[in-house]
Amino acid sequence: TTTNTNDNDDDDENVDEYAVSDYDAMFITLGLIVIALLSGYFVSQKITKNSNNKRGKIFLKVTEKFAFLSGIGLILVSSLLSSGVNGSTKAKFWNQHWSLYAGIFLLNVFAAFATHIVASSNSRLNKPECVTLSVECCYKNTAIAMSMALAMFPDPEQKAQALAVTIIYTLLQKIVMLIYCLLAWKLGYTYAPPDENLWKVITYSYNHHHHDNTDTTDIGKQHKNIKKDFKENEEATIDSSSSESSSSSTASSLWGNHH
């Protein structure tokens, strides 16, 4: 009886030790994330204050690329650990119960469109701002959840299952956001004109057009102004090219006559 009691005490101590370690890892991970966010914010603010700081701008570009690569690496590592590559885990993100996929998908759909409906009821918000709120409420930073899952669960099976949820959420939220943003664009809820070329919409930023126009409530008027600006810029580019060609031709003819 004494031996069994001691064994039970040892098991309880082991369980408690794992539990404390899990919480320690969770708080350490959260602390590192908060420190990284705050330090990145203050450094970027200090650099952007000085417009002539070329080294600072280069540093920001390098860190942005490094952050992007780190995020991709985290997703790849999480996918490998959740796919049972080494055969140690049964949980895989592609063989979960259908209800998990349906639940996560519907959660994203509800978050996007419910936020859009609530935001649209506020007369102080224009259409693009409603879209922004919907994206912010639906598009979560799953990299934090992946980091937490990697740190919190010592058991490989539990870790794989937790990572499966984050990977599924990451994939489905991107699909929902793609559909939502395309619908918002085509319905005239963004600064990009609905009849604009898709490639231009993806690669071009319309923010400066928004700042140039004082009336932010009439999105149709802004679309007309944007098209007008595009046309003027294209005409200016054509005129500039024609002038350069004429100058080159004149210089060539003068050079030929001289010789």
mmCIF file of C-alpha atoms in Angstrom:
data_model
loop_
_atom_site.group_PDB
_atom_site.id
_atom_site.type_symbol
_atom_site.label_atom_id
_atom_site.label_comp_id
_atom_site.label_asym_id
_atom_site.label_seq_id
_atom_site.Cartn_x
_atom_site.Cartn_y
_atom_site.Cartn_z
ATOM 1 C CA THR A 1 0.000 0.000 0.000
ATOM 2 C CA THR A 2 2.847 2.348 0.873
ATOM 3 C CA THR A 3 4.527 1.624 -2.451
ATOM 4 C CA ASN A 4 1.332 2.272 -4.379
ATOM 5 C CA THR A 5 0.791 5.495 -2.471
ATOM 6 C CA ASN A 6 4.308 6.654 -3.304
ATOM 7 C CA ASP A 7 3.796 5.746 -6.954
ATOM 8 C CA ASN A 8 0.574 7.743 -7.041
ATOM 9 C CA ASP A 9 2.311 10.701 -5.451
ATOM 10 C CA ASP A 10 5.053 10.482 -8.055
ATOM 11 C CA ASP A 11 2.461 10.401 -10.839
ATOM 12 C CA ASP A 12 0.711 13.434 -9.394
ATOM 13 C CA GLU A 13 4.010 15.249 -9.178
ATOM 14 C CA ASN A 14 4.754 14.368 -12.809
ATOM 15 C CA VAL A 15 1.333 15.590 -13.916
ATOM 16 C CA ASP A 16 1.749 18.801 -11.948
ATOM 17 C CA GLU A 17 5.221 19.250 -13.373
ATOM 18 C CA TYR A 18 3.924 18.895 -16.933
ATOM 19 C CA ALA A 19 1.055 21.277 -16.223
ATOM 20 C CA VAL A 20 3.347 23.934 -14.757
ATOM 21 C CA SER A 21 5.781 23.493 -17.655
ATOM 22 C CA ASP A 22 2.950 23.938 -20.148
ATOM 23 C CA TYR A 23 1.783 27.163 -18.539
ATOM 24 C CA ASP A 24 5.360 28.391 -18.255
ATOM 25 C CA ALA A 25 5.870 27.777 -21.964
ATOM 26 C CA MET A 26 2.609 29.542 -22.768
ATOM 27 C CA PHE A 27 3.495 32.677 -20.802
ATOM 28 C CA ILE A 28 7.071 32.705 -22.114
ATOM 29 C CA THR A 29 5.792 32.465 -25.693
ATOM 30 C CA LEU A 30 3.255 35.231 -25.110
ATOM 31 C CA GLY A 31 5.924 37.413 -23.515
ATOM 32 C CA LEU A 32 8.282 36.970 -26.453
ATOM 33 C CA ILE A 33 5.496 37.812 -28.901
ATOM 34 C CA VAL A 34 4.559 40.978 -27.000
ATOM 35 C CA ILE A 35 8.201 42.056 -26.759
ATOM 36 C CA ALA A 36 8.695 41.463 -30.485
ATOM 37 C CA LEU A 37 5.571 43.447 -31.398
ATOM 38 C CA LEU A 38 6.380 46.406 -29.148
ATOM 39 C CA SER A 39 10.054 46.578 -30.098
ATOM 40 C CA GLY A 40 9.212 46.338 -33.808
ATOM 41 C CA TYR A 41 6.625 49.092 -33.466
ATOM 42 C CA PHE A 42 8.914 51.524 -31.629
ATOM 43 C CA VAL A 43 11.861 50.857 -33.945
ATOM 44 C CA SER A 44 9.751 51.395 -37.068
ATOM 45 C CA GLN A 45 8.278 54.587 -35.622
ATOM 46 C CA LYS A 46 11.741 55.942 -34.855
ATOM 47 C CA ILE A 47 13.030 55.117 -38.316
ATOM 48 C CA THR A 48 10.037 56.486 -40.229
ATOM 49 C CA LYS A 49 10.209 59.821 -38.394
ATOM 50 C CA ASN A 50 13.376 60.684 -40.306
ATOM 51 C CA SER A 51 12.597 60.580 -44.035
ATOM 52 C CA ASN A 52 16.316 60.860 -44.910
ATOM 53 C CA ASN A 53 17.312 57.768 -42.961
ATOM 54 C CA LYS A 54 18.292 55.501 -45.865
ATOM 55 C CA ARG A 55 19.961 52.885 -43.674
ATOM 56 C CA GLY A 56 16.842 52.698 -41.541
ATOM 57 C CA LYS A 57 14.646 52.125 -44.559
ATOM 58 C CA ILE A 58 16.948 49.366 -45.775
ATOM 59 C CA PHE A 59 16.821 47.825 -42.301
ATOM 60 C CA LEU A 60 12.998 47.869 -42.373
ATOM 61 C CA LYS A 61 12.908 46.176 -45.776
ATOM 62 C CA VAL A 62 15.316 43.465 -44.610
ATOM 63 C CA THR A 63 13.374 42.823 -41.403
ATOM 64 C CA GLU A 64 10.073 42.691 -43.321
ATOM 65 C CA LYS A 65 11.488 40.020 -45.629
ATOM 66 C CA PHE A 66 12.929 38.145 -42.659
ATOM 67 C CA ALA A 67 9.554 38.266 -40.894
ATOM 68 C CA PHE A 68 7.820 36.973 -44.026
ATOM 69 C CA LEU A 69 10.282 34.085 -44.356
ATOM 70 C CA SER A 70 9.923 33.305 -40.648
ATOM 71 C CA GLY A 71 6.145 33.114 -41.023
ATOM 72 C CA ILE A 72 6.447 30.793 -44.010
ATOM 73 C CA GLY A 73 8.922 28.638 -42.070
ATOM 74 C CA LEU A 74 6.569 28.419 -39.097
ATOM 75 C CA ILE A 75 3.718 27.292 -41.341
ATOM 76 C CA LEU A 76 5.938 24.655 -42.989
ATOM 77 C CA VAL A 77 7.167 23.304 -39.648
ATOM 78 C CA SER A 78 3.622 23.205 -38.281
ATOM 79 C CA SER A 79 2.399 21.429 -41.413
ATOM 80 C CA LEU A 80 5.133 18.806 -41.121
ATOM 81 C CA LEU A 81 4.457 18.184 -37.438
ATOM 82 C CA SER A 82 0.727 17.940 -38.083
ATOM 83 C CA SER A 83 1.039 15.647 -41.091
ATOM 84 C CA GLY A 84 2.648 12.720 -39.281
ATOM 85 C CA VAL A 85 5.684 12.692 -41.554
ATOM 86 C CA ASN A 86 7.730 10.692 -39.081
ATOM 87 C CA GLY A 87 4.828 8.314 -38.394
ATOM 88 C CA SER A 88 4.707 9.192 -34.697
ATOM 89 C CA THR A 89 1.296 10.868 -34.786
ATOM 90 C CA LYS A 90 -2.103 9.859 -36.122
ATOM 91 C CA ALA A 91 -3.562 13.379 -36.202
ATOM 92 C CA LYS A 92 -3.288 14.990 -39.633
ATOM 93 C CA PHE A 93 -4.854 18.228 -40.758
ATOM 94 C CA TRP A 94 -6.363 16.633 -43.891
ATOM 95 C CA ASN A 95 -8.117 13.687 -42.193
ATOM 96 C CA GLN A 96 -10.121 15.499 -39.522
ATOM 97 C CA HIS A 97 -13.865 15.078 -39.066
ATOM 98 C CA TRP A 98 -15.926 17.065 -41.580
ATOM 99 C CA SER A 99 -17.562 19.042 -38.768
ATOM 100 C CA LEU A 100 -14.218 20.690 -37.929
ATOM 101 C CA TYR A 101 -13.803 22.014 -41.481
ATOM 102 C CA ALA A 102 -17.451 23.110 -41.642
ATOM 103 C CA GLY A 103 -17.287 24.804 -38.246
ATOM 104 C CA ILE A 104 -14.130 26.770 -39.032
ATOM 105 C CA PHE A 105 -15.423 27.759 -42.477
ATOM 106 C CA LEU A 106 -18.783 28.955 -41.132
ATOM 107 C CA LEU A 107 -17.032 30.803 -38.307
ATOM 108 C CA ASN A 108 -15.011 32.807 -40.816
ATOM 109 C CA VAL A 109 -18.055 33.468 -43.013
ATOM 110 C CA PHE A 110 -20.082 34.626 -40.016
ATOM 111 C CA ALA A 111 -17.251 36.851 -38.722
ATOM 112 C CA ALA A 112 -16.777 38.560 -42.092
ATOM 113 C CA PHE A 113 -20.377 39.170 -43.067
ATOM 114 C CA ALA A 114 -21.740 39.846 -39.567
ATOM 115 C CA THR A 115 -19.072 42.506 -39.066
ATOM 116 C CA HIS A 116 -19.878 43.938 -42.471
ATOM 117 C CA ILE A 117 -23.593 44.210 -41.636
ATOM 118 C CA VAL A 118 -22.940 45.836 -38.255
ATOM 119 C CA ALA A 119 -20.377 48.258 -39.717
ATOM 120 C CA SER A 120 -22.683 49.196 -42.594
ATOM 121 C CA SER A 121 -25.356 50.235 -40.120
ATOM 122 C CA ASN A 122 -23.008 52.960 -38.841
ATOM 123 C CA SER A 123 -23.513 56.052 -40.989
ATOM 124 C CA ARG A 124 -20.099 57.440 -39.995
ATOM 125 C CA LEU A 125 -18.282 54.605 -41.785
ATOM 126 C CA ASN A 126 -17.948 54.542 -45.565
ATOM 127 C CA LYS A 127 -17.955 51.359 -47.618
ATOM 128 C CA PRO A 128 -14.174 50.721 -47.730
ATOM 129 C CA GLU A 129 -13.977 51.183 -43.951
ATOM 130 C CA CYS A 130 -16.675 48.536 -43.504
ATOM 131 C CA VAL A 131 -14.609 46.142 -45.605
ATOM 132 C CA THR A 132 -11.522 46.942 -43.528
ATOM 133 C CA LEU A 133 -13.340 46.109 -40.290
ATOM 134 C CA SER A 134 -14.599 42.827 -41.719
ATOM 135 C CA VAL A 135 -11.108 41.795 -42.784
ATOM 136 C CA GLU A 136 -9.638 42.743 -39.397
ATOM 137 C CA CYS A 137 -12.278 40.758 -37.504
ATOM 138 C CA CYS A 138 -11.976 37.661 -39.681
ATOM 139 C CA TYR A 139 -8.323 37.506 -40.662
ATOM 140 C CA LYS A 140 -6.518 36.350 -37.527
ATOM 141 C CA ASN A 141 -2.813 35.984 -36.849
ATOM 142 C CA THR A 142 -2.646 32.183 -36.783
ATOM 143 C CA ALA A 143 1.148 32.281 -36.462
ATOM 144 C CA ILE A 144 0.665 33.171 -32.774
ATOM 145 C CA ALA A 145 -1.652 30.181 -32.340
ATOM 146 C CA MET A 146 0.904 27.921 -34.034
ATOM 147 C CA SER A 147 3.657 29.174 -31.740
ATOM 148 C CA MET A 148 1.450 28.543 -28.709
ATOM 149 C CA ALA A 149 0.592 25.029 -29.884
ATOM 150 C CA LEU A 150 4.255 24.187 -30.404
ATOM 151 C CA ALA A 151 5.139 25.384 -26.897
ATOM 152 C CA MET A 152 2.152 24.229 -24.836
ATOM 153 C CA PHE A 153 1.757 20.554 -25.701
ATOM 154 C CA PRO A 154 4.624 18.186 -24.830
ATOM 155 C CA ASP A 155 2.739 15.166 -26.198
ATOM 156 C CA PRO A 156 3.346 14.808 -29.977
ATOM 157 C CA GLU A 157 -0.221 13.634 -30.620
ATOM 158 C CA GLN A 158 -1.775 16.582 -28.795
ATOM 159 C CA LYS A 159 0.641 18.961 -30.483
ATOM 160 C CA ALA A 160 -0.242 17.580 -33.928
ATOM 161 C CA GLN A 161 -3.962 17.880 -33.219
ATOM 162 C CA ALA A 162 -3.632 21.475 -32.006
ATOM 163 C CA LEU A 163 -1.531 22.399 -35.040
ATOM 164 C CA ALA A 164 -4.092 20.776 -37.337
ATOM 165 C CA VAL A 165 -6.732 23.229 -36.133
ATOM 166 C CA THR A 166 -4.473 26.239 -36.764
ATOM 167 C CA ILE A 167 -3.489 25.037 -40.239
ATOM 168 C CA ILE A 168 -7.106 24.375 -41.242
ATOM 169 C CA TYR A 169 -8.106 27.811 -39.941
ATOM 170 C CA THR A 170 -5.243 29.431 -41.858
ATOM 171 C CA LEU A 171 -6.262 27.831 -45.146
ATOM 172 C CA LEU A 172 -10.004 28.382 -44.792
ATOM 173 C CA GLN A 173 -9.746 31.990 -43.646
ATOM 174 C CA LYS A 174 -7.713 32.789 -46.753
ATOM 175 C CA ILE A 175 -10.388 31.210 -48.964
ATOM 176 C CA VAL A 176 -13.183 33.123 -47.196
ATOM 177 C CA MET A 177 -11.262 36.401 -47.338
ATOM 178 C CA LEU A 178 -10.515 35.919 -51.037
ATOM 179 C CA ILE A 179 -14.209 35.396 -51.801
ATOM 180 C CA TYR A 180 -15.289 38.275 -49.554
ATOM 181 C CA CYS A 181 -12.763 40.767 -50.968
ATOM 182 C CA LEU A 182 -13.652 39.878 -54.553
ATOM 183 C CA LEU A 183 -17.357 40.355 -53.784
ATOM 184 C CA ALA A 184 -16.681 43.655 -52.009
ATOM 185 C CA TRP A 185 -14.637 44.892 -54.962
ATOM 186 C CA LYS A 186 -17.221 43.907 -57.573
ATOM 187 C CA LEU A 187 -20.066 45.421 -55.519
ATOM 188 C CA GLY A 188 -18.240 48.768 -55.264
ATOM 189 C CA TYR A 189 -17.273 48.585 -51.599
ATOM 190 C CA THR A 190 -13.575 49.294 -52.142
ATOM 191 C CA TYR A 191 -11.552 52.218 -53.515
ATOM 192 C CA ALA A 192 -10.708 50.117 -56.572
ATOM 193 C CA PRO A 193 -13.263 50.636 -59.389
ATOM 194 C CA PRO A 194 -15.408 47.497 -59.916
ATOM 195 C CA ASP A 195 -14.741 47.424 -63.675
ATOM 196 C CA GLU A 196 -10.969 47.772 -63.272
ATOM 197 C CA ASN A 197 -8.553 45.091 -64.439
ATOM 198 C CA LEU A 198 -7.988 42.447 -61.749
ATOM 199 C CA TRP A 199 -4.208 42.522 -62.093
ATOM 200 C CA LYS A 200 -4.144 46.305 -61.606
ATOM 201 C CA VAL A 201 -6.397 45.997 -58.557
ATOM 202 C CA ILE A 202 -4.042 43.447 -56.984
ATOM 203 C CA THR A 203 -0.790 45.258 -57.763
ATOM 204 C CA TYR A 204 -1.832 48.904 -57.369
ATOM 205 C CA SER A 205 -2.449 50.837 -54.138
ATOM 206 C CA TYR A 206 -5.425 53.187 -54.125
ATOM 207 C CA ASN A 207 -4.712 54.753 -50.730
ATOM 208 C CA HIS A 208 -3.269 58.000 -52.051
ATOM 209 C CA HIS A 209 -6.370 58.527 -54.185
ATOM 210 C CA HIS A 210 -8.447 58.225 -51.030
ATOM 211 C CA HIS A 211 -6.354 60.897 -49.303
ATOM 212 C CA ASP A 212 -6.510 63.187 -52.333
ATOM 213 C CA ASN A 213 -10.335 63.194 -52.319
ATOM 214 C CA THR A 214 -12.146 65.037 -49.568
ATOM 215 C CA ASP A 215 -15.547 63.381 -50.024
ATOM 216 C CA THR A 216 -15.056 59.875 -48.565
ATOM 217 C CA THR A 217 -18.753 58.982 -48.461
ATOM 218 C CA ASP A 218 -19.441 59.049 -52.215
ATOM 219 C CA ILE A 219 -17.463 56.007 -53.352
ATOM 220 C CA GLY A 220 -18.853 56.285 -56.885
ATOM 221 C CA LYS A 221 -17.421 59.784 -57.200
ATOM 222 C CA GLN A 222 -14.057 58.526 -56.001
ATOM 223 C CA HIS A 223 -14.096 55.775 -58.642
ATOM 224 C CA LYS A 224 -14.648 58.415 -61.346
ATOM 225 C CA ASN A 225 -11.812 60.543 -59.960
ATOM 226 C CA ILE A 226 -9.489 57.531 -59.868
ATOM 227 C CA LYS A 227 -10.239 56.682 -63.495
ATOM 228 C CA LYS A 228 -9.657 60.324 -64.422
ATOM 229 C CA ASP A 229 -6.281 60.273 -62.628
ATOM 230 C CA PHE A 230 -5.311 57.058 -64.412
ATOM 231 C CA LYS A 231 -6.199 58.556 -67.779
ATOM 232 C CA GLU A 232 -4.239 61.740 -67.083
ATOM 233 C CA ASN A 233 -1.205 59.739 -65.911
ATOM 234 C CA GLU A 234 -1.317 57.547 -69.029
ATOM 235 C CA GLU A 235 -1.581 60.614 -71.296
ATOM 236 C CA ALA A 236 1.300 62.262 -69.454
ATOM 237 C CA THR A 237 3.400 59.111 -69.851
ATOM 238 C CA ILE A 238 2.628 58.955 -73.573
ATOM 239 C CA ASP A 239 3.477 62.644 -74.042
ATOM 240 C CA SER A 240 6.720 62.195 -72.133
ATOM 241 C CA SER A 241 7.675 59.195 -74.258
ATOM 242 C CA SER A 242 6.843 61.099 -77.444
ATOM 243 C CA SER A 243 8.958 64.054 -76.345
ATOM 244 C CA GLU A 244 11.892 61.808 -75.535
ATOM 245 C CA SER A 245 11.577 60.072 -78.906
ATOM 246 C CA SER A 246 11.463 63.406 -80.722
ATOM 247 C CA SER A 247 14.498 64.648 -78.830
ATOM 248 C CA SER A 248 16.399 61.489 -79.640
ATOM 249 C CA SER A 249 15.483 61.710 -83.333
ATOM 250 C CA THR A 250 16.508 65.370 -83.493
ATOM 251 C CA ALA A 251 19.795 64.653 -81.761
ATOM 252 C CA SER A 252 20.500 61.766 -84.132
ATOM 253 C CA SER A 253 19.769 63.833 -87.228
ATOM 254 C CA LEU A 254 21.942 66.699 -85.980
ATOM 255 C CA TRP A 255 24.736 64.271 -85.222
ATOM 256 C CA GLY A 256 24.422 62.738 -88.695
ATOM 257 C CA ASN A 257 24.405 66.140 -90.438
ATOM 258 C CA HIS A 258 27.409 67.214 -88.427
ATOM 259 C CA HIS A 259 29.384 64.218 -89.607
#
